[in-house]
PDB file of C-alpha atoms in Angstrom:
ATOM      1  CA  MET A   1     143.930  93.906 141.027  1.00  0.00           C
ATOM      2  CA  SER A   2     143.563  97.010 138.878  1.00  0.00           C
ATOM      3  CA  LEU A   3     143.994 100.322 140.663  1.00  0.00           C
ATOM      4  CA  GLN A   4     140.381 101.333 140.143  1.00  0.00           C
ATOM      5  CA  HIS A   5     139.130  98.222 141.950  1.00  0.00           C
ATOM      6  CA  LYS A   6     140.749  99.362 145.171  1.00  0.00           C
ATOM      7  CA  VAL A   7     138.436 100.411 147.989  1.00  0.00           C
ATOM      8  CA  TRP A   8     139.171 103.574 149.951  1.00  0.00           C
ATOM      9  CA  LEU A   9     137.837 104.502 153.399  1.00  0.00           C
ATOM     10  CA  ILE A  10     138.410 108.166 154.257  1.00  0.00           C
ATOM     11  CA  THR A  11     137.661 109.945 157.524  1.00  0.00           C
ATOM     12  CA  GLY A  12     136.855 113.636 157.915  1.00  0.00           C
ATOM     13  CA  CYS A  13     135.435 114.261 154.448  1.00  0.00           C
ATOM     14  CA  SER A  14     133.217 117.270 155.172  1.00  0.00           C
ATOM     15  CA  THR A  15     135.979 119.805 154.475  1.00  0.00           C
ATOM     16  CA  GLY A  16     139.665 120.199 153.739  1.00  0.00           C
ATOM     17  CA  PHE A  17     142.015 117.407 152.748  1.00  0.00           C
ATOM     18  CA  GLY A  18     139.472 114.654 153.323  1.00  0.00           C
ATOM     19  CA  ARG A  19     136.924 116.172 150.980  1.00  0.00           C
ATOM     20  CA  HIS A  20     139.458 116.824 148.224  1.00  0.00           C
ATOM     21  CA  ILE A  21     140.961 113.335 148.496  1.00  0.00           C
ATOM     22  CA  ALA A  22     137.517 111.734 148.389  1.00  0.00           C
ATOM     23  CA  LYS A  23     136.506 113.788 145.367  1.00  0.00           C
ATOM     24  CA  GLN A  24     139.644 112.913 143.404  1.00  0.00           C
ATOM     25  CA  ALA A  25     139.544 109.230 144.361  1.00  0.00           C
ATOM     26  CA  ILE A  26     135.929 109.010 143.185  1.00  0.00           C
ATOM     27  CA  GLU A  27     136.750 110.829 139.958  1.00  0.00           C
ATOM     28  CA  ALA A  28     139.635 108.406 139.378  1.00  0.00           C
ATOM     29  CA  GLY A  29     137.175 105.514 139.471  1.00  0.00           C
ATOM     30  CA  TYR A  30     137.978 104.051 142.861  1.00  0.00           C
ATOM     31  CA  LYS A  31     135.332 102.669 145.176  1.00  0.00           C
ATOM     32  CA  VAL A  32     135.178 105.091 148.094  1.00  0.00           C
ATOM     33  CA  ILE A  33     133.579 105.188 151.526  1.00  0.00           C
ATOM     34  CA  VAL A  34     133.346 108.833 152.602  1.00  0.00           C
ATOM     35  CA  THR A  35     132.646 109.688 156.229  1.00  0.00           C
ATOM     36  CA  ALA A  36     131.922 112.701 158.402  1.00  0.00           C
ATOM     37  CA  ARG A  37     130.218 113.407 161.696  1.00  0.00           C
ATOM     38  CA  LYS A  38     127.274 114.914 159.791  1.00  0.00           C
ATOM     39  CA  VAL A  39     126.559 112.661 156.834  1.00  0.00           C
ATOM     40  CA  GLU A  40     124.434 115.297 155.083  1.00  0.00           C
ATOM     41  CA  GLN A  41     127.612 117.322 154.531  1.00  0.00           C
ATOM     42  CA  ILE A  42     129.135 114.633 152.305  1.00  0.00           C
ATOM     43  CA  GLN A  43     126.188 113.165 150.410  1.00  0.00           C
ATOM     44  CA  ASP A  44     126.924 115.400 147.441  1.00  0.00           C
ATOM     45  CA  LEU A  45     130.155 113.460 146.971  1.00  0.00           C
ATOM     46  CA  THR A  46     128.302 110.191 146.412  1.00  0.00           C
ATOM     47  CA  SER A  47     125.111 111.417 144.744  1.00  0.00           C
ATOM     48  CA  GLY A  48     124.553 109.684 141.405  1.00  0.00           C
ATOM     49  CA  ASN A  49     127.381 107.210 141.987  1.00  0.00           C
ATOM     50  CA  GLU A  50     125.935 105.057 144.774  1.00  0.00           C
ATOM     51  CA  GLU A  51     127.150 101.830 143.154  1.00  0.00           C
ATOM     52  CA  ASN A  52     130.789 102.758 143.756  1.00  0.00           C
ATOM     53  CA  THR A  53     130.513 104.995 146.802  1.00  0.00           C
ATOM     54  CA  LEU A  54     129.067 105.013 150.278  1.00  0.00           C
ATOM     55  CA  ALA A  55     128.483 107.980 152.602  1.00  0.00           C
ATOM     56  CA  LEU A  56     128.400 107.161 156.300  1.00  0.00           C
ATOM     57  CA  PRO A  57     128.176 109.149 159.547  1.00  0.00           C
ATOM     58  CA  LEU A  58     131.341 108.741 161.591  1.00  0.00           C
ATOM     59  CA  ASP A  59     132.708 110.372 164.700  1.00  0.00           C
ATOM     60  CA  VAL A  60     136.132 108.785 165.236  1.00  0.00           C
ATOM     61  CA  THR A  61     135.700 109.105 169.004  1.00  0.00           C
ATOM     62  CA  ASN A  62     132.658 106.809 168.808  1.00  0.00           C
ATOM     63  CA  HIS A  63     133.898 103.223 168.829  1.00  0.00           C
ATOM     64  CA  GLU A  64     130.511 101.754 167.893  1.00  0.00           C
ATOM     65  CA  GLN A  65     130.365 103.994 164.809  1.00  0.00           C
ATOM     66  CA  ILE A  66     133.870 102.920 163.828  1.00  0.00           C
ATOM     67  CA  ILE A  67     132.945  99.231 163.976  1.00  0.00           C
ATOM     68  CA  SER A  68     129.704  99.888 162.101  1.00  0.00           C
ATOM     69  CA  THR A  69     131.474 101.887 159.380  1.00  0.00           C
ATOM     70  CA  VAL A  70     134.041  99.171 158.734  1.00  0.00           C
ATOM     71  CA  LYS A  71     131.361  96.479 158.757  1.00  0.00           C
ATOM     72  CA  GLN A  72     129.218  98.359 156.217  1.00  0.00           C
ATOM     73  CA  ALA A  73     132.238  98.972 154.007  1.00  0.00           C
ATOM     74  CA  ILE A  74     133.079  95.260 153.960  1.00  0.00           C
ATOM     75  CA  GLU A  75     129.451  94.300 153.357  1.00  0.00           C
ATOM     76  CA  LYS A  76     129.219  96.603 150.345  1.00  0.00           C
ATOM     77  CA  PHE A  77     132.627  96.194 148.727  1.00  0.00           C
ATOM     78  CA  GLY A  78     134.136  93.071 150.303  1.00  0.00           C
ATOM     79  CA  ARG A  79     137.451  94.666 151.190  1.00  0.00           C
ATOM     80  CA  ILE A  80     139.270  97.837 152.266  1.00  0.00           C
ATOM     81  CA  ASP A  81     142.523  98.609 150.474  1.00  0.00           C
ATOM     82  CA  VAL A  82     143.254 102.169 151.553  1.00  0.00           C
ATOM     83  CA  LEU A  83     142.481 103.776 154.904  1.00  0.00           C
ATOM     84  CA  VAL A  84     142.970 107.544 155.030  1.00  0.00           C
ATOM     85  CA  ASN A  85     143.024 108.723 158.641  1.00  0.00           C
ATOM     86  CA  ASN A  86     142.400 112.398 157.988  1.00  0.00           C
ATOM     87  CA  ALA A  87     139.969 113.465 160.740  1.00  0.00           C
ATOM     88  CA  GLY A  88     141.597 115.803 163.219  1.00  0.00           C
ATOM     89  CA  ILE A  89     141.485 119.167 164.962  1.00  0.00           C
ATOM     90  CA  GLY A  90     143.955 121.838 166.051  1.00  0.00           C
ATOM     91  CA  TYR A  91     144.434 123.659 169.324  1.00  0.00           C
ATOM     92  CA  PHE A  92     146.032 127.061 169.848  1.00  0.00           C
ATOM     93  CA  SER A  93     147.316 128.047 173.282  1.00  0.00           C
ATOM     94  CA  SER A  94     150.509 128.254 175.273  1.00  0.00           C
ATOM     95  CA  VAL A  95     151.312 125.021 177.094  1.00  0.00           C
ATOM     96  CA  GLU A  96     150.775 126.648 180.475  1.00  0.00           C
ATOM     97  CA  GLU A  97     147.381 128.095 179.560  1.00  0.00           C
ATOM     98  CA  SER A  98     145.992 125.012 177.832  1.00  0.00           C
ATOM     99  CA  VAL A  99     142.808 123.473 179.215  1.00  0.00           C
ATOM    100  CA  GLU A 100     143.184 119.771 179.989  1.00  0.00           C
ATOM    101  CA  GLU A 101     139.632 118.838 179.025  1.00  0.00           C
ATOM    102  CA  GLU A 102     140.103 120.429 175.599  1.00  0.00           C
ATOM    103  CA  THR A 103     143.525 118.901 174.970  1.00  0.00           C
ATOM    104  CA  ARG A 104     142.312 115.447 176.037  1.00  0.00           C
ATOM    105  CA  ARG A 105     139.491 115.744 173.497  1.00  0.00           C
ATOM    106  CA  MET A 106     142.072 116.547 170.822  1.00  0.00           C
ATOM    107  CA  PHE A 107     144.036 113.430 171.755  1.00  0.00           C
ATOM    108  CA  GLU A 108     140.831 111.388 171.481  1.00  0.00           C
ATOM    109  CA  ILE A 109     140.351 112.628 167.915  1.00  0.00           C
ATOM    110  CA  ASN A 110     143.880 113.044 166.549  1.00  0.00           C
ATOM    111  CA  PHE A 111     145.499 109.996 168.139  1.00  0.00           C
ATOM    112  CA  TRP A 112     143.006 107.533 169.597  1.00  0.00           C
ATOM    113  CA  GLY A 113     140.458 108.057 166.837  1.00  0.00           C
ATOM    114  CA  LEU A 114     143.156 107.357 164.257  1.00  0.00           C
ATOM    115  CA  MET A 115     144.327 104.245 166.087  1.00  0.00           C
ATOM    116  CA  HIS A 116     140.828 102.868 166.660  1.00  0.00           C
ATOM    117  CA  MET A 117     140.116 103.245 162.939  1.00  0.00           C
ATOM    118  CA  THR A 118     143.402 101.556 162.080  1.00  0.00           C
ATOM    119  CA  ASN A 119     142.845  98.632 164.444  1.00  0.00           C
ATOM    120  CA  ALA A 120     139.322  98.123 163.102  1.00  0.00           C
ATOM    121  CA  VAL A 121     140.577  97.862 159.516  1.00  0.00           C
ATOM    122  CA  LEU A 122     143.805  95.911 160.034  1.00  0.00           C
ATOM    123  CA  PRO A 123     142.281  92.412 160.422  1.00  0.00           C
ATOM    124  CA  TYR A 124     140.774  92.706 156.927  1.00  0.00           C
ATOM    125  CA  MET A 125     143.987  94.034 155.398  1.00  0.00           C
ATOM    126  CA  ARG A 126     146.036  91.268 157.028  1.00  0.00           C
ATOM    127  CA  ALA A 127     143.597  88.642 155.741  1.00  0.00           C
ATOM    128  CA  GLN A 128     143.847  89.958 152.185  1.00  0.00           C
ATOM    129  CA  LYS A 129     147.647  90.371 152.541  1.00  0.00           C
ATOM    130  CA  SER A 130     147.591  93.933 151.210  1.00  0.00           C
ATOM    131  CA  GLY A 131     146.647  97.467 152.119  1.00  0.00           C
ATOM    132  CA  HIS A 132     147.821 101.014 152.617  1.00  0.00           C
ATOM    133  CA  ILE A 133     147.268 103.165 155.694  1.00  0.00           C
ATOM    134  CA  ILE A 134     147.569 106.921 155.172  1.00  0.00           C
ATOM    135  CA  ASN A 135     147.963 108.743 158.477  1.00  0.00           C
ATOM    136  CA  PHE A 136     147.647 112.510 158.387  1.00  0.00           C
ATOM    137  CA  SER A 137     150.283 114.000 160.609  1.00  0.00           C
ATOM    138  CA  SER A 138     151.700 117.492 160.052  1.00  0.00           C
ATOM    139  CA  ILE A 139     154.984 119.313 159.760  1.00  0.00           C
ATOM    140  CA  GLY A 140     154.011 119.793 163.417  1.00  0.00           C
ATOM    141  CA  GLY A 141     154.717 116.083 163.866  1.00  0.00           C
ATOM    142  CA  LEU A 142     158.382 116.723 163.113  1.00  0.00           C
ATOM    143  CA  THR A 143     159.076 120.169 164.551  1.00  0.00           C
ATOM    144  CA  SER A 144     157.357 122.454 167.045  1.00  0.00           C
ATOM    145  CA  PHE A 145     156.160 126.044 167.222  1.00  0.00           C
ATOM    146  CA  PRO A 146     154.829 128.249 170.042  1.00  0.00           C
ATOM    147  CA  THR A 147     151.090 127.987 170.887  1.00  0.00           C
ATOM    148  CA  LEU A 148     150.743 124.482 169.428  1.00  0.00           C
ATOM    149  CA  GLY A 149     152.391 122.361 172.106  1.00  0.00           C
ATOM    150  CA  TYR A 150     149.551 119.931 172.750  1.00  0.00           C
ATOM    151  CA  TYR A 151     148.687 119.704 169.054  1.00  0.00           C
ATOM    152  CA  HIS A 152     152.311 118.777 168.401  1.00  0.00           C
ATOM    153  CA  ALA A 153     152.078 116.146 171.123  1.00  0.00           C
ATOM    154  CA  THR A 154     149.208 114.423 169.283  1.00  0.00           C
ATOM    155  CA  LYS A 155     151.085 114.461 165.995  1.00  0.00           C
ATOM    156  CA  TYR A 156     154.402 113.304 167.488  1.00  0.00           C
ATOM    157  CA  ALA A 157     152.415 110.394 168.913  1.00  0.00           C
ATOM    158  CA  VAL A 158     150.991 109.605 165.468  1.00  0.00           C
ATOM    159  CA  GLU A 159     154.503 109.735 163.998  1.00  0.00           C
ATOM    160  CA  GLY A 160     155.969 107.387 166.578  1.00  0.00           C
ATOM    161  CA  ILE A 161     153.264 104.748 166.439  1.00  0.00           C
ATOM    162  CA  SER A 162     153.134 104.884 162.625  1.00  0.00           C
ATOM    163  CA  GLU A 163     156.855 104.082 162.408  1.00  0.00           C
ATOM    164  CA  SER A 164     156.390 101.026 164.610  1.00  0.00           C
ATOM    165  CA  LEU A 165     153.267  99.973 162.739  1.00  0.00           C
ATOM    166  CA  ALA A 166     155.010 100.235 159.362  1.00  0.00           C
ATOM    167  CA  LYS A 167     157.682  97.777 160.508  1.00  0.00           C
ATOM    168  CA  GLU A 168     155.148  95.381 162.032  1.00  0.00           C
ATOM    169  CA  LEU A 169     153.083  95.257 158.843  1.00  0.00           C
ATOM    170  CA  ILE A 170     155.880  94.488 156.359  1.00  0.00           C
ATOM    171  CA  PRO A 171     155.145  90.699 156.395  1.00  0.00           C
ATOM    172  CA  PHE A 172     151.531  91.410 155.434  1.00  0.00           C
ATOM    173  CA  ASN A 173     152.318  93.677 152.461  1.00  0.00           C
ATOM    174  CA  ILE A 174     150.610  96.622 154.166  1.00  0.00           C
ATOM    175  CA  ALA A 175     152.213 100.033 153.713  1.00  0.00           C
ATOM    176  CA  VAL A 176     152.015 102.997 156.078  1.00  0.00           C
ATOM    177  CA  THR A 177     152.541 106.587 154.951  1.00  0.00           C
ATOM    178  CA  LEU A 178     152.608 109.712 157.108  1.00  0.00           C
ATOM    179  CA  ILE A 179     151.388 112.880 155.388  1.00  0.00           C
ATOM    180  CA  GLU A 180     153.107 115.989 156.797  1.00  0.00           C
ATOM    181  CA  PRO A 181     151.622 119.227 155.426  1.00  0.00           C
ATOM    182  CA  SER A 182     152.541 122.778 156.299  1.00  0.00           C
ATOM    183  CA  GLY A 183     149.880 125.507 156.009  1.00  0.00           C
ATOM    184  CA  PHE A 184     147.144 124.717 153.473  1.00  0.00           C
ATOM    185  CA  ARG A 185     143.906 126.491 152.647  1.00  0.00           C
ATOM    186  CA  THR A 186     141.669 124.094 154.515  1.00  0.00           C
ATOM    187  CA  ASP A 187     139.468 124.703 157.537  1.00  0.00           C
ATOM    188  CA  TRP A 188     142.128 123.510 159.986  1.00  0.00           C
ATOM    189  CA  GLY A 189     142.748 126.942 161.487  1.00  0.00           C
ATOM    190  CA  GLY A 190     139.018 127.801 161.508  1.00  0.00           C
ATOM    191  CA  ARG A 191     136.207 125.725 162.927  1.00  0.00           C
ATOM    192  CA  SER A 192     138.472 122.657 162.967  1.00  0.00           C
ATOM    193  CA  SER A 193     140.561 124.224 165.730  1.00  0.00           C
ATOM    194  CA  VAL A 194     140.077 125.403 169.287  1.00  0.00           C
ATOM    195  CA  LYS A 195     141.683 128.672 170.362  1.00  0.00           C
ATOM    196  CA  THR A 196     142.093 129.359 174.051  1.00  0.00           C
ATOM    197  CA  ASP A 197     142.323 133.063 174.889  1.00  0.00           C
ATOM    198  CA  THR A 198     145.558 134.149 176.529  1.00  0.00           C
ATOM    199  CA  GLN A 199     144.925 134.754 180.225  1.00  0.00           C
ATOM    200  CA  ILE A 200     148.460 135.194 181.597  1.00  0.00           C
ATOM    201  CA  PRO A 201     149.414 138.866 181.046  1.00  0.00           C
ATOM    202  CA  GLU A 202     153.112 138.140 180.494  1.00  0.00           C
ATOM    203  CA  PHE A 203     152.263 136.065 177.408  1.00  0.00           C
ATOM    204  CA  LYS A 204     150.223 138.732 175.639  1.00  0.00           C
ATOM    205  CA  GLU A 205     153.224 140.638 174.282  1.00  0.00           C
ATOM    206  CA  SER A 206     155.456 137.601 173.923  1.00  0.00           C
ATOM    207  CA  VAL A 207     155.814 135.212 170.996  1.00  0.00           C
ATOM    208  CA  VAL A 208     152.659 133.478 172.289  1.00  0.00           C
ATOM    209  CA  GLY A 209     150.494 136.555 171.857  1.00  0.00           C
ATOM    210  CA  GLN A 210     152.089 137.344 168.495  1.00  0.00           C
ATOM    211  CA  MET A 211     151.429 133.835 167.206  1.00  0.00           C
ATOM    212  CA  LEU A 212     147.808 133.856 168.336  1.00  0.00           C
ATOM    213  CA  LYS A 213     147.227 137.200 166.611  1.00  0.00           C
ATOM    214  CA  GLY A 214     148.852 135.868 163.465  1.00  0.00           C
ATOM    215  CA  VAL A 215     146.556 132.854 163.392  1.00  0.00           C
ATOM    216  CA  GLN A 216     143.507 135.102 163.435  1.00  0.00           C
ATOM    217  CA  HIS A 217     144.615 136.885 160.257  1.00  0.00           C
ATOM    218  CA  SER A 218     146.242 134.055 158.299  1.00  0.00           C
ATOM    219  CA  GLY A 219     143.164 131.950 157.524  1.00  0.00           C
ATOM    220  CA  GLY A 220     142.687 131.608 153.781  1.00  0.00           C
ATOM    221  CA  GLN A 221     146.135 133.008 153.057  1.00  0.00           C
ATOM    222  CA  GLU A 222     148.145 129.799 153.418  1.00  0.00           C
ATOM    223  CA  SER A 223     150.415 128.886 150.516  1.00  0.00           C
ATOM    224  CA  GLY A 224     149.369 125.222 150.310  1.00  0.00           C
ATOM    225  CA  ASP A 225     146.848 124.127 147.666  1.00  0.00           C
ATOM    226  CA  PRO A 226     144.632 121.297 149.038  1.00  0.00           C
ATOM    227  CA  VAL A 227     143.736 120.142 145.519  1.00  0.00           C
ATOM    228  CA  LYS A 228     147.418 119.502 144.789  1.00  0.00           C
ATOM    229  CA  ALA A 229     147.837 117.849 148.180  1.00  0.00           C
ATOM    230  CA  ALA A 230     144.981 115.453 147.414  1.00  0.00           C
ATOM    231  CA  ALA A 231     146.562 114.594 144.059  1.00  0.00           C
ATOM    232  CA  ALA A 232     149.829 113.853 145.870  1.00  0.00           C
ATOM    233  CA  VAL A 233     148.058 111.411 148.200  1.00  0.00           C
ATOM    234  CA  ILE A 234     146.487 109.635 145.217  1.00  0.00           C
ATOM    235  CA  LYS A 235     149.939 109.365 143.614  1.00  0.00           C
ATOM    236  CA  VAL A 236     151.453 107.906 146.792  1.00  0.00           C
ATOM    237  CA  VAL A 237     148.776 105.207 146.905  1.00  0.00           C
ATOM    238  CA  GLU A 238     149.312 104.356 143.250  1.00  0.00           C
ATOM    239  CA  THR A 239     153.106 104.038 143.468  1.00  0.00           C
ATOM    240  CA  SER A 240     154.693 100.618 143.936  1.00  0.00           C
ATOM    241  CA  LYS A 241     157.079 101.847 146.661  1.00  0.00           C
ATOM    242  CA  PRO A 242     155.247 104.402 148.815  1.00  0.00           C
ATOM    243  CA  PRO A 243     157.322 106.481 151.253  1.00  0.00           C
ATOM    244  CA  LEU A 244     156.949 106.317 155.017  1.00  0.00           C
ATOM    245  CA  ARG A 245     156.778 110.117 155.039  1.00  0.00           C
ATOM    246  CA  LEU A 246     155.559 112.671 152.538  1.00  0.00           C
ATOM    247  CA  LEU A 247     156.122 116.343 153.276  1.00  0.00           C
ATOM    248  CA  LEU A 248     153.646 118.671 151.560  1.00  0.00           C
ATOM    249  CA  GLY A 249     154.398 122.338 150.986  1.00  0.00           C
ATOM    250  CA  LYS A 250     157.568 124.406 150.646  1.00  0.00           C
ATOM    251  CA  ALA A 251     157.298 125.561 154.262  1.00  0.00           C
ATOM    252  CA  ALA A 252     157.131 121.939 155.420  1.00  0.00           C
ATOM    253  CA  TYR A 253     160.288 121.088 153.477  1.00  0.00           C
ATOM    254  CA  GLN A 254     162.137 124.121 154.843  1.00  0.00           C
ATOM    255  CA  ALA A 255     161.052 123.521 158.435  1.00  0.00           C
ATOM    256  CA  ALA A 256     161.973 119.819 158.328  1.00  0.00           C
ATOM    257  CA  THR A 257     165.348 120.564 156.731  1.00  0.00           C
ATOM    258  CA  HIS A 258     166.106 123.157 159.412  1.00  0.00           C
ATOM    259  CA  LYS A 259     165.041 120.791 162.191  1.00  0.00           C
ATOM    260  CA  PHE A 260     167.210 117.896 161.065  1.00  0.00           C
ATOM    261  CA  THR A 261     170.188 120.036 160.099  1.00  0.00           C
ATOM    262  CA  THR A 262     170.154 121.621 163.558  1.00  0.00           C
ATOM    263  CA  MET A 263     169.653 118.261 165.232  1.00  0.00           C
ATOM    264  CA  LEU A 264     172.565 116.715 163.341  1.00  0.00           C
ATOM    265  CA  ALA A 265     174.812 119.659 164.244  1.00  0.00           C
ATOM    266  CA  ASP A 266     173.962 119.228 167.947  1.00  0.00           C
ATOM    267  CA  MET A 267     174.569 115.490 167.711  1.00  0.00           C
ATOM    268  CA  GLU A 268     178.002 116.011 166.196  1.00  0.00           C
ATOM    269  CA  GLU A 269     178.949 118.727 168.702  1.00  0.00           C
ATOM    270  CA  TRP A 270     178.116 116.445 171.632  1.00  0.00           C
ATOM    271  CA  LYS A 271     179.158 113.178 169.959  1.00  0.00           C
ATOM    272  CA  GLU A 272     182.093 112.433 172.284  1.00  0.00           C
ATOM    273  CA  ILE A 273     180.008 112.818 175.449  1.00  0.00           C
ATOM    274  CA  THR A 274     177.197 110.795 173.863  1.00  0.00           C
ATOM    275  CA  ILE A 275     179.457 107.863 172.989  1.00  0.00           C
ATOM    276  CA  ASN A 276     181.331 107.950 176.284  1.00  0.00           C
ATOM    277  CA  ALA A 277     178.100 107.419 178.233  1.00  0.00           C
ATOM    278  CA  ASP A 278     178.397 103.660 177.553  1.00  0.00           C
ATOM    279  CA  TYR A 279     180.362 101.218 179.686  1.00  0.00           C
ATOM    280  CA  GLU A 280     183.991 100.890 178.583  1.00  0.00           C
TER     281      GLU A 280
END
């Protein structure tokens, strides 16, 4: 199969990474299903190219919409080769001040929505003995920062299940890639995130308060270019040996390097006690 005959299904295409990936995949000649909760926000992506594209309304927390989206994609194009699980939201608050209802909603979107999409598509990929699942994680899926504890929890969950899934799908020639960006100029820190106001006085002057203030002023100033990120995702799909993980952004590389260097140092320092915990 030529590259351009591949069929992409992308979630969260109204803004940010999803929109840029959809635009570049369409321009490259792929067949693309673009989705968003409000379909009118993405119809410009498919206008004039309805033969090779399809715009559908999709809330990844709505299981009926997920099934309908996959069904319509198969009816129109006969297959799904690439699933990009991009839809997601952020949440800013200290762990102690976080609101359970809000964090559970984030899990429904970031983790369960991603998994329900994946499980809806997998039977078709297994039947065709090929496919590629792109799961958007974050540098926050590898290392953690103050005020993002529950967000990190969703992304660590995506990381863990994606590793298992990648190993399970090897016999079916289906690849899994985790995308791990640092700060990019998308809408993630804006309307795509929930910010809970600090209520505990002791946190206001701590690193929690400082981080929350920083978030308010950093929107639109991030160093990451979403156009370049989208091009990187296209390249990963087109390569013959895609990676399990792809870091995006200098800050992501630096943070991951620091995390694993520190982790390795701790492992070596405590190696003797670690090994001696086994039976003789």
